[in-house]
mmCIF file with all atom_site columns, C-alpha atoms in Angstrom:
data_model
loop_
_atom_site.group_PDB
_atom_site.id
_atom_site.type_symbol
_atom_site.label_atom_id
_atom_site.label_alt_id
_atom_site.label_comp_id
_atom_site.label_asym_id
_atom_site.label_entity_id
_atom_site.label_seq_id
_atom_site.pdbx_PDB_ins_code
_atom_site.Cartn_x
_atom_site.Cartn_y
_atom_site.Cartn_z
_atom_site.occupancy
_atom_site.B_iso_or_equiv
_atom_site.pdbx_formal_charge
_atom_site.auth_seq_id
_atom_site.auth_comp_id
_atom_site.auth_asym_id
_atom_site.auth_atom_id
_atom_site.pdbx_PDB_model_num
ATOM 1   C CA . MET A 1 1   ? 0.443   -0.108  0.196   1.00 0.00 ? 1493 MET A CA 1
ATOM 2   C CA . SER A 1 2   ? 1.457   3.166   -1.206  1.00 0.00 ? 1494 SER A CA 1
ATOM 3   C CA . ASN A 1 3   ? -0.992  5.572   -0.213  1.00 0.00 ? 1495 ASN A CA 1
ATOM 4   C CA . PRO A 1 4   ? -0.239  6.359   3.825   1.00 0.00 ? 1496 PRO A CA 1
ATOM 5   C CA . ALA A 1 5   ? -4.195  7.371   3.836   1.00 0.00 ? 1497 ALA A CA 1
ATOM 6   C CA . ALA A 1 6   ? -5.666  3.900   2.242   1.00 0.00 ? 1498 ALA A CA 1
ATOM 7   C CA . LYS A 1 7   ? -3.076  2.372   5.084   1.00 0.00 ? 1499 LYS A CA 1
ATOM 8   C CA . VAL A 1 8   ? -4.878  4.441   7.897   1.00 0.00 ? 1500 VAL A CA 1
ATOM 9   C CA . ASN A 1 9   ? -8.127  3.852   6.812   1.00 0.00 ? 1501 ASN A CA 1
ATOM 10  C CA . LEU A 1 10  ? -7.391  0.138   6.450   1.00 0.00 ? 1502 LEU A CA 1
ATOM 11  C CA . GLU A 1 11  ? -6.117  -0.100  10.603  1.00 0.00 ? 1503 GLU A CA 1
ATOM 12  C CA . ARG A 1 12  ? -9.139  1.307   11.355  1.00 0.00 ? 1504 ARG A CA 1
ATOM 13  C CA . PHE A 1 13  ? -11.446 -0.945  9.726   1.00 0.00 ? 1505 PHE A CA 1
ATOM 14  C CA . ASN A 1 14  ? -9.242  -3.768  11.279  1.00 0.00 ? 1506 ASN A CA 1
ATOM 15  C CA . ALA A 1 15  ? -9.697  -2.088  14.792  1.00 0.00 ? 1507 ALA A CA 1
ATOM 16  C CA . PHE A 1 16  ? -13.746 -1.530  14.450  1.00 0.00 ? 1508 PHE A CA 1
ATOM 17  C CA . VAL A 1 17  ? -13.570 -5.189  13.371  1.00 0.00 ? 1509 VAL A CA 1
ATOM 18  C CA . ASP A 1 18  ? -12.059 -6.223  16.310  1.00 0.00 ? 1510 ASP A CA 1
ATOM 19  C CA . GLU A 1 19  ? -13.849 -4.019  18.423  1.00 0.00 ? 1511 GLU A CA 1
ATOM 20  C CA . ARG A 1 20  ? -17.079 -5.515  16.895  1.00 0.00 ? 1512 ARG A CA 1
ATOM 21  C CA . LYS A 1 21  ? -15.508 -8.947  17.420  1.00 0.00 ? 1513 LYS A CA 1
ATOM 22  C CA . LYS A 1 22  ? -14.996 -7.843  20.876  1.00 0.00 ? 1514 LYS A CA 1
ATOM 23  C CA . GLN A 1 23  ? -18.330 -6.227  22.012  1.00 0.00 ? 1515 GLN A CA 1
ATOM 24  C CA . GLY A 1 24  ? -20.523 -8.887  19.433  1.00 0.00 ? 1516 GLY A CA 1
ATOM 25  C CA . ASP A 1 25  ? -22.462 -6.189  18.880  1.00 0.00 ? 1517 ASP A CA 1
ATOM 26  C CA . TRP A 1 26  ? -22.502 -7.060  14.978  1.00 0.00 ? 1518 TRP A CA 1
ATOM 27  C CA . GLU A 1 27  ? -26.250 -7.241  14.527  1.00 0.00 ? 1519 GLU A CA 1
ATOM 28  C CA . ASP A 1 28  ? -26.612 -3.548  15.001  1.00 0.00 ? 1520 ASP A CA 1
ATOM 29  C CA . TYR A 1 29  ? -24.617 -2.824  11.831  1.00 0.00 ? 1521 TYR A CA 1
ATOM 30  C CA . THR A 1 30  ? -26.768 -5.179  9.446   1.00 0.00 ? 1522 THR A CA 1
ATOM 31  C CA . LEU A 1 31  ? -29.059 -3.657  7.222   1.00 0.00 ? 1523 LEU A CA 1
ATOM 32  C CA . PRO A 1 32  ? -32.887 -4.375  7.893   1.00 0.00 ? 1524 PRO A CA 1
ATOM 33  C CA . ASN A 1 33  ? -32.827 -7.531  5.841   1.00 0.00 ? 1525 ASN A CA 1
ATOM 34  C CA . ARG A 1 34  ? -30.067 -9.079  7.035   1.00 0.00 ? 1526 ARG A CA 1
ATOM 35  C CA . LEU A 1 35  ? -28.275 -10.141 3.387   1.00 0.00 ? 1527 LEU A CA 1
ATOM 36  C CA . ASP A 1 36  ? -25.013 -7.597  4.116   1.00 0.00 ? 1528 ASP A CA 1
ATOM 37  C CA . LEU A 1 37  ? -23.718 -5.112  6.664   1.00 0.00 ? 1529 LEU A CA 1
ATOM 38  C CA . ASN A 1 38  ? -24.347 -1.465  6.782   1.00 0.00 ? 1530 ASN A CA 1
ATOM 39  C CA . LYS A 1 39  ? -21.683 0.039   4.800   1.00 0.00 ? 1531 LYS A CA 1
ATOM 40  C CA . LYS A 1 40  ? -22.850 3.556   5.825   1.00 0.00 ? 1532 LYS A CA 1
ATOM 41  C CA . MET A 1 41  ? -22.674 3.036   9.758   1.00 0.00 ? 1533 MET A CA 1
ATOM 42  C CA . ILE A 1 42  ? -19.487 0.768   9.532   1.00 0.00 ? 1534 ILE A CA 1
ATOM 43  C CA . ALA A 1 43  ? -17.746 4.121   7.200   1.00 0.00 ? 1535 ALA A CA 1
ATOM 44  C CA . ARG A 1 44  ? -19.047 6.603   9.507   1.00 0.00 ? 1536 ARG A CA 1
ATOM 45  C CA . GLU A 1 45  ? -17.463 4.894   12.983  1.00 0.00 ? 1537 GLU A CA 1
ATOM 46  C CA . CYS A 1 46  ? -14.063 4.495   10.840  1.00 0.00 ? 1538 CYS A CA 1
ATOM 47  C CA . GLU A 1 47  ? -14.215 8.060   10.048  1.00 0.00 ? 1539 GLU A CA 1
ATOM 48  C CA . PHE A 1 48  ? -13.973 7.411   6.368   1.00 0.00 ? 1540 PHE A CA 1
ATOM 49  C CA . ASP A 1 49  ? -15.876 7.385   3.372   1.00 0.00 ? 1541 ASP A CA 1
ATOM 50  C CA . ARG A 1 50  ? -18.454 4.626   2.797   1.00 0.00 ? 1542 ARG A CA 1
ATOM 51  C CA . LYS A 1 51  ? -16.720 4.050   -0.894  1.00 0.00 ? 1543 LYS A CA 1
ATOM 52  C CA . ARG A 1 52  ? -13.401 2.918   1.033   1.00 0.00 ? 1544 ARG A CA 1
ATOM 53  C CA . ILE A 1 53  ? -14.704 -0.117  1.511   1.00 0.00 ? 1545 ILE A CA 1
ATOM 54  C CA . THR A 1 54  ? -15.281 -1.423  -1.993  1.00 0.00 ? 1546 THR A CA 1
ATOM 55  C CA . GLU A 1 55  ? -12.682 0.760   -3.687  1.00 0.00 ? 1547 GLU A CA 1
ATOM 56  C CA . ASN A 1 56  ? -9.999  -0.215  -1.300  1.00 0.00 ? 1548 ASN A CA 1
ATOM 57  C CA . SER A 1 57  ? -8.768  -3.744  -1.987  1.00 0.00 ? 1549 SER A CA 1
ATOM 58  C CA . LYS A 1 58  ? -7.327  -4.986  1.217   1.00 0.00 ? 1550 LYS A CA 1
ATOM 59  C CA . ILE A 1 59  ? -10.228 -3.323  2.908   1.00 0.00 ? 1551 ILE A CA 1
ATOM 60  C CA . ARG A 1 60  ? -13.205 -4.698  0.520   1.00 0.00 ? 1552 ARG A CA 1
ATOM 61  C CA . ALA A 1 61  ? -10.888 -8.220  1.026   1.00 0.00 ? 1553 ALA A CA 1
ATOM 62  C CA . LYS A 1 62  ? -11.053 -7.893  4.713   1.00 0.00 ? 1554 LYS A CA 1
ATOM 63  C CA . TYR A 1 63  ? -15.056 -7.071  4.747   1.00 0.00 ? 1555 TYR A CA 1
ATOM 64  C CA . GLU A 1 64  ? -15.987 -10.066 2.678   1.00 0.00 ? 1556 GLU A CA 1
ATOM 65  C CA . ASP A 1 65  ? -13.746 -12.482 5.476   1.00 0.00 ? 1557 ASP A CA 1
ATOM 66  C CA . VAL A 1 66  ? -15.864 -10.387 7.703   1.00 0.00 ? 1558 VAL A CA 1
ATOM 67  C CA . LYS A 1 67  ? -19.337 -11.228 6.272   1.00 0.00 ? 1559 LYS A CA 1
ATOM 68  C CA . ALA A 1 68  ? -18.435 -14.648 5.165   1.00 0.00 ? 1560 ALA A CA 1
ATOM 69  C CA . ASP A 1 69  ? -17.833 -14.872 9.136   1.00 0.00 ? 1561 ASP A CA 1
ATOM 70  C CA . LEU A 1 70  ? -21.059 -13.814 9.920   1.00 0.00 ? 1562 LEU A CA 1
ATOM 71  C CA . ILE A 1 71  ? -22.933 -15.664 7.169   1.00 0.00 ? 1563 ILE A CA 1
ATOM 72  C CA . ALA A 1 72  ? -21.302 -18.949 8.807   1.00 0.00 ? 1564 ALA A CA 1
ATOM 73  C CA . LYS A 1 73  ? -22.090 -17.447 12.956  1.00 0.00 ? 1565 LYS A CA 1
ATOM 74  C CA . GLY A 1 74  ? -25.753 -16.934 11.502  1.00 0.00 ? 1566 GLY A CA 1
ATOM 75  C CA . ILE A 1 75  ? -25.773 -13.101 11.833  1.00 0.00 ? 1567 ILE A CA 1
ATOM 76  C CA . LEU A 1 76  ? -26.276 -12.529 8.246   1.00 0.00 ? 1568 LEU A CA 1
ATOM 77  C CA . ILE A 1 77  ? -28.220 -14.462 5.865   1.00 0.00 ? 1569 ILE A CA 1
ATOM 78  C CA . GLU A 1 78  ? -26.612 -15.493 2.804   1.00 0.00 ? 1570 GLU A CA 1
ATOM 79  C CA . ASP A 1 79  ? -27.924 -13.869 -0.451  1.00 0.00 ? 1571 ASP A CA 1
ATOM 80  C CA . ILE A 1 80  ? -28.961 -16.491 -3.420  1.00 0.00 ? 1572 ILE A CA 1
ATOM 81  C CA . ARG A 1 81  ? -30.696 -14.641 -5.403  1.00 0.00 ? 1573 ARG A CA 1
ATOM 82  C CA . THR A 1 82  ? -29.623 -13.912 -8.812  1.00 0.00 ? 1574 THR A CA 1
ATOM 83  C CA . PRO A 1 83  ? -27.794 -10.418 -9.624  1.00 0.00 ? 1575 PRO A CA 1
ATOM 84  C CA . SER A 1 84  ? -30.646 -9.326  -12.044 1.00 0.00 ? 1576 SER A CA 1
ATOM 85  C CA . GLU A 1 85  ? -33.253 -10.483 -9.473  1.00 0.00 ? 1577 GLU A CA 1
ATOM 86  C CA . GLN A 1 86  ? -31.171 -8.381  -6.803  1.00 0.00 ? 1578 GLN A CA 1
ATOM 87  C CA . HIS A 1 87  ? -30.972 -5.315  -9.363  1.00 0.00 ? 1579 HIS A CA 1
ATOM 88  C CA . SER A 1 88  ? -34.870 -5.761  -9.582  1.00 0.00 ? 1580 SER A CA 1
ATOM 89  C CA . ALA A 1 89  ? -34.927 -5.384  -5.436  1.00 0.00 ? 1581 ALA A CA 1
ATOM 90  C CA . LYS A 1 90  ? -32.398 -2.297  -5.213  1.00 0.00 ? 1582 LYS A CA 1
ATOM 91  C CA . ALA A 1 91  ? -34.849 -0.998  -8.249  1.00 0.00 ? 1583 ALA A CA 1
ATOM 92  C CA . THR A 1 92  ? -37.851 -1.382  -5.930  1.00 0.00 ? 1584 THR A CA 1
ATOM 93  C CA . THR A 1 93  ? -36.664 -0.137  -2.438  1.00 0.00 ? 1585 THR A CA 1
ATOM 94  C CA . GLY A 1 94  ? -35.222 2.662   -4.238  1.00 0.00 ? 1586 GLY A CA 1
ATOM 95  C CA . LYS A 1 95  ? -39.001 3.466   -5.429  1.00 0.00 ? 1587 LYS A CA 1
ATOM 96  C CA . SER A 1 96  ? -40.559 2.973   -2.063  1.00 0.00 ? 1588 SER A CA 1
ATOM 97  C CA . SER A 1 97  ? -38.247 5.284   -0.686  1.00 0.00 ? 1589 SER A CA 1
ATOM 98  C CA . VAL A 1 98  ? -39.405 7.649   -3.152  1.00 0.00 ? 1590 VAL A CA 1
ATOM 99  C CA . ASP A 1 99  ? -43.344 6.701   -2.647  1.00 0.00 ? 1591 ASP A CA 1
ATOM 100 C CA . LYS A 1 100 ? -42.421 7.331   1.207   1.00 0.00 ? 1592 LYS A CA 1
ATOM 101 C CA . ARG A 1 101 ? -40.919 10.572  0.926   1.00 0.00 ? 1593 ARG A CA 1
ATOM 102 C CA . MET A 1 102 ? -43.771 11.569  -1.062  1.00 0.00 ? 1594 MET A CA 1
ATOM 103 C CA . LEU A 1 103 ? -46.395 10.335  1.417   1.00 0.00 ? 1595 LEU A CA 1
ATOM 104 C CA . LYS A 1 104 ? -44.535 11.705  4.326   1.00 0.00 ? 1596 LYS A CA 1
ATOM 105 C CA . LYS A 1 105 ? -44.566 15.091  2.422   1.00 0.00 ? 1597 LYS A CA 1
ATOM 106 C CA . SER A 1 106 ? -48.793 14.685  1.841   1.00 0.00 ? 1598 SER A CA 1
ATOM 107 C CA . GLN A 1 107 ? -48.970 13.595  5.065   1.00 0.00 ? 1599 GLN A CA 1
ATOM 108 C CA . GLU A 1 108 ? -47.054 16.645  6.363   1.00 0.00 ? 1600 GLU A CA 1
ATOM 109 C CA . THR A 1 109 ? -48.815 19.285  4.292   1.00 0.00 ? 1601 THR A CA 1
ATOM 110 C CA . ASN A 1 110 ? -52.246 17.689  5.027   1.00 0.00 ? 1602 ASN A CA 1
ATOM 111 C CA . ALA A 1 111 ? -51.304 18.255  9.005   1.00 0.00 ? 1603 ALA A CA 1
ATOM 112 C CA . ALA A 1 112 ? -50.461 21.921  8.239   1.00 0.00 ? 1604 ALA A CA 1
ATOM 113 C CA . LEU A 1 113 ? -53.740 21.860  5.839   1.00 0.00 ? 1605 LEU A CA 1
ATOM 114 C CA . GLU A 1 114 ? -55.798 21.127  8.830   1.00 0.00 ? 1606 GLU A CA 1
ATOM 115 C CA . GLU A 1 115 ? -54.285 22.629  11.504  1.00 0.00 ? 1607 GLU A CA 1
ATOM 116 C CA . GLN A 1 116 ? -54.920 26.031  9.442   1.00 0.00 ? 1608 GLN A CA 1
ATOM 117 C CA . LEU A 1 117 ? -58.779 24.974  8.638   1.00 0.00 ? 1609 LEU A CA 1
ATOM 118 C CA . TYR A 1 118 ? -58.779 24.648  12.797  1.00 0.00 ? 1610 TYR A CA 1
ATOM 119 C CA . LYS A 1 119 ? -57.977 28.119  13.452  1.00 0.00 ? 1611 LYS A CA 1
ATOM 120 C CA . THR A 1 120 ? -60.026 29.144  10.401  1.00 0.00 ? 1612 THR A CA 1
ATOM 121 C CA . THR A 1 121 ? -63.244 27.513  11.594  1.00 0.00 ? 1613 THR A CA 1
ATOM 122 C CA . LYS A 1 122 ? -62.185 28.993  14.734  1.00 0.00 ? 1614 LYS A CA 1
ATOM 123 C CA . GLU A 1 123 ? -62.007 32.308  14.189  1.00 0.00 ? 1615 GLU A CA 1
ATOM 124 C CA . LEU A 1 124 ? -65.094 32.113  12.042  1.00 0.00 ? 1616 LEU A CA 1
ATOM 125 C CA . GLU A 1 125 ? -67.131 30.500  15.215  1.00 0.00 ? 1617 GLU A CA 1
ATOM 126 C CA . GLU A 1 126 ? -65.742 33.760  17.076  1.00 0.00 ? 1618 GLU A CA 1
ATOM 127 C CA . THR A 1 127 ? -66.684 36.116  14.256  1.00 0.00 ? 1619 THR A CA 1
ATOM 128 C CA . LYS A 1 128 ? -70.018 34.516  14.283  1.00 0.00 ? 1620 LYS A CA 1
ATOM 129 C CA . THR A 1 129 ? -70.774 35.254  17.910  1.00 0.00 ? 1621 THR A CA 1
ATOM 130 C CA . LYS A 1 130 ? -69.449 38.644  17.545  1.00 0.00 ? 1622 LYS A CA 1
ATOM 131 C CA . LEU A 1 131 ? -71.341 39.748  14.959  1.00 0.00 ? 1623 LEU A CA 1
ATOM 132 C CA . LYS A 1 132 ? -74.632 38.130  17.063  1.00 0.00 ? 1624 LYS A CA 1
ATOM 133 C CA . ARG A 1 133 ? -73.770 40.068  19.768  1.00 0.00 ? 1625 ARG A CA 1
ATOM 134 C CA . LEU A 1 134 ? -73.387 43.221  17.752  1.00 0.00 ? 1626 LEU A CA 1
ATOM 135 C CA . THR A 1 135 ? -76.754 42.531  15.758  1.00 0.00 ? 1627 THR A CA 1
ATOM 136 C CA . ALA A 1 136 ? -78.665 42.408  19.289  1.00 0.00 ? 1628 ALA A CA 1
ATOM 137 C CA . ILE A 1 137 ? -77.023 45.849  19.892  1.00 0.00 ? 1629 ILE A CA 1
ATOM 138 C CA . GLU A 1 138 ? -78.264 47.100  17.232  1.00 0.00 ? 1630 GLU A CA 1
ATOM 139 C CA . ASP A 1 139 ? -81.773 46.403  17.708  1.00 0.00 ? 1631 ASP A CA 1
ATOM 140 C CA . TYR A 1 140 ? -81.830 47.180  20.983  1.00 0.00 ? 1632 TYR A CA 1
ATOM 141 C CA . LEU A 1 141 ? -80.888 50.759  20.041  1.00 0.00 ? 1633 LEU A CA 1
ATOM 142 C CA . LEU A 1 142 ? -83.023 50.706  17.133  1.00 0.00 ? 1634 LEU A CA 1
ATOM 143 C CA . ALA A 1 143 ? -86.296 49.553  19.545  1.00 0.00 ? 1635 ALA A CA 1
ATOM 144 C CA . THR A 1 144 ? -84.755 51.913  21.944  1.00 0.00 ? 1636 THR A CA 1
ATOM 145 C CA . GLY A 1 145 ? -84.723 55.062  19.542  1.00 0.00 ? 1637 GLY A CA 1
ATOM 146 C CA . ARG A 1 146 ? -81.085 55.919  19.995  1.00 0.00 ? 1638 ARG A CA 1
ATOM 147 C CA . LEU A 1 147 ? -79.864 54.858  16.430  1.00 0.00 ? 1639 LEU A CA 1
#
């Protein structure tokens, strides 16, 4: 390794792996489907970019060894899907995340509109009450001849 930063990154990753082995908390770093580890989370812990895991050949090799070990221990599940099935699953996941974001935005807009409707309705009720009172005063003034 001629790049000193790559060497530092490898050392950080090795230290991370050693610490996880001591702690035994690999479940915290698995994806929800348990098919792989959360590379973004691992990279954040190691204080380097996520791409270092896949682009640095020594880190990638160590990562694959760790992944194989976790599959053997039953912490991860081996992905037996074909590459095309994996790709379509990723596309579906991406689409569903967009749908979730759109749904969340719609829910936030809906909540804001409901709040505005509530305030406007309350204001309208107060205005109707005030109008009733002023109409009664006007009727009284007309009846007594003061208006």
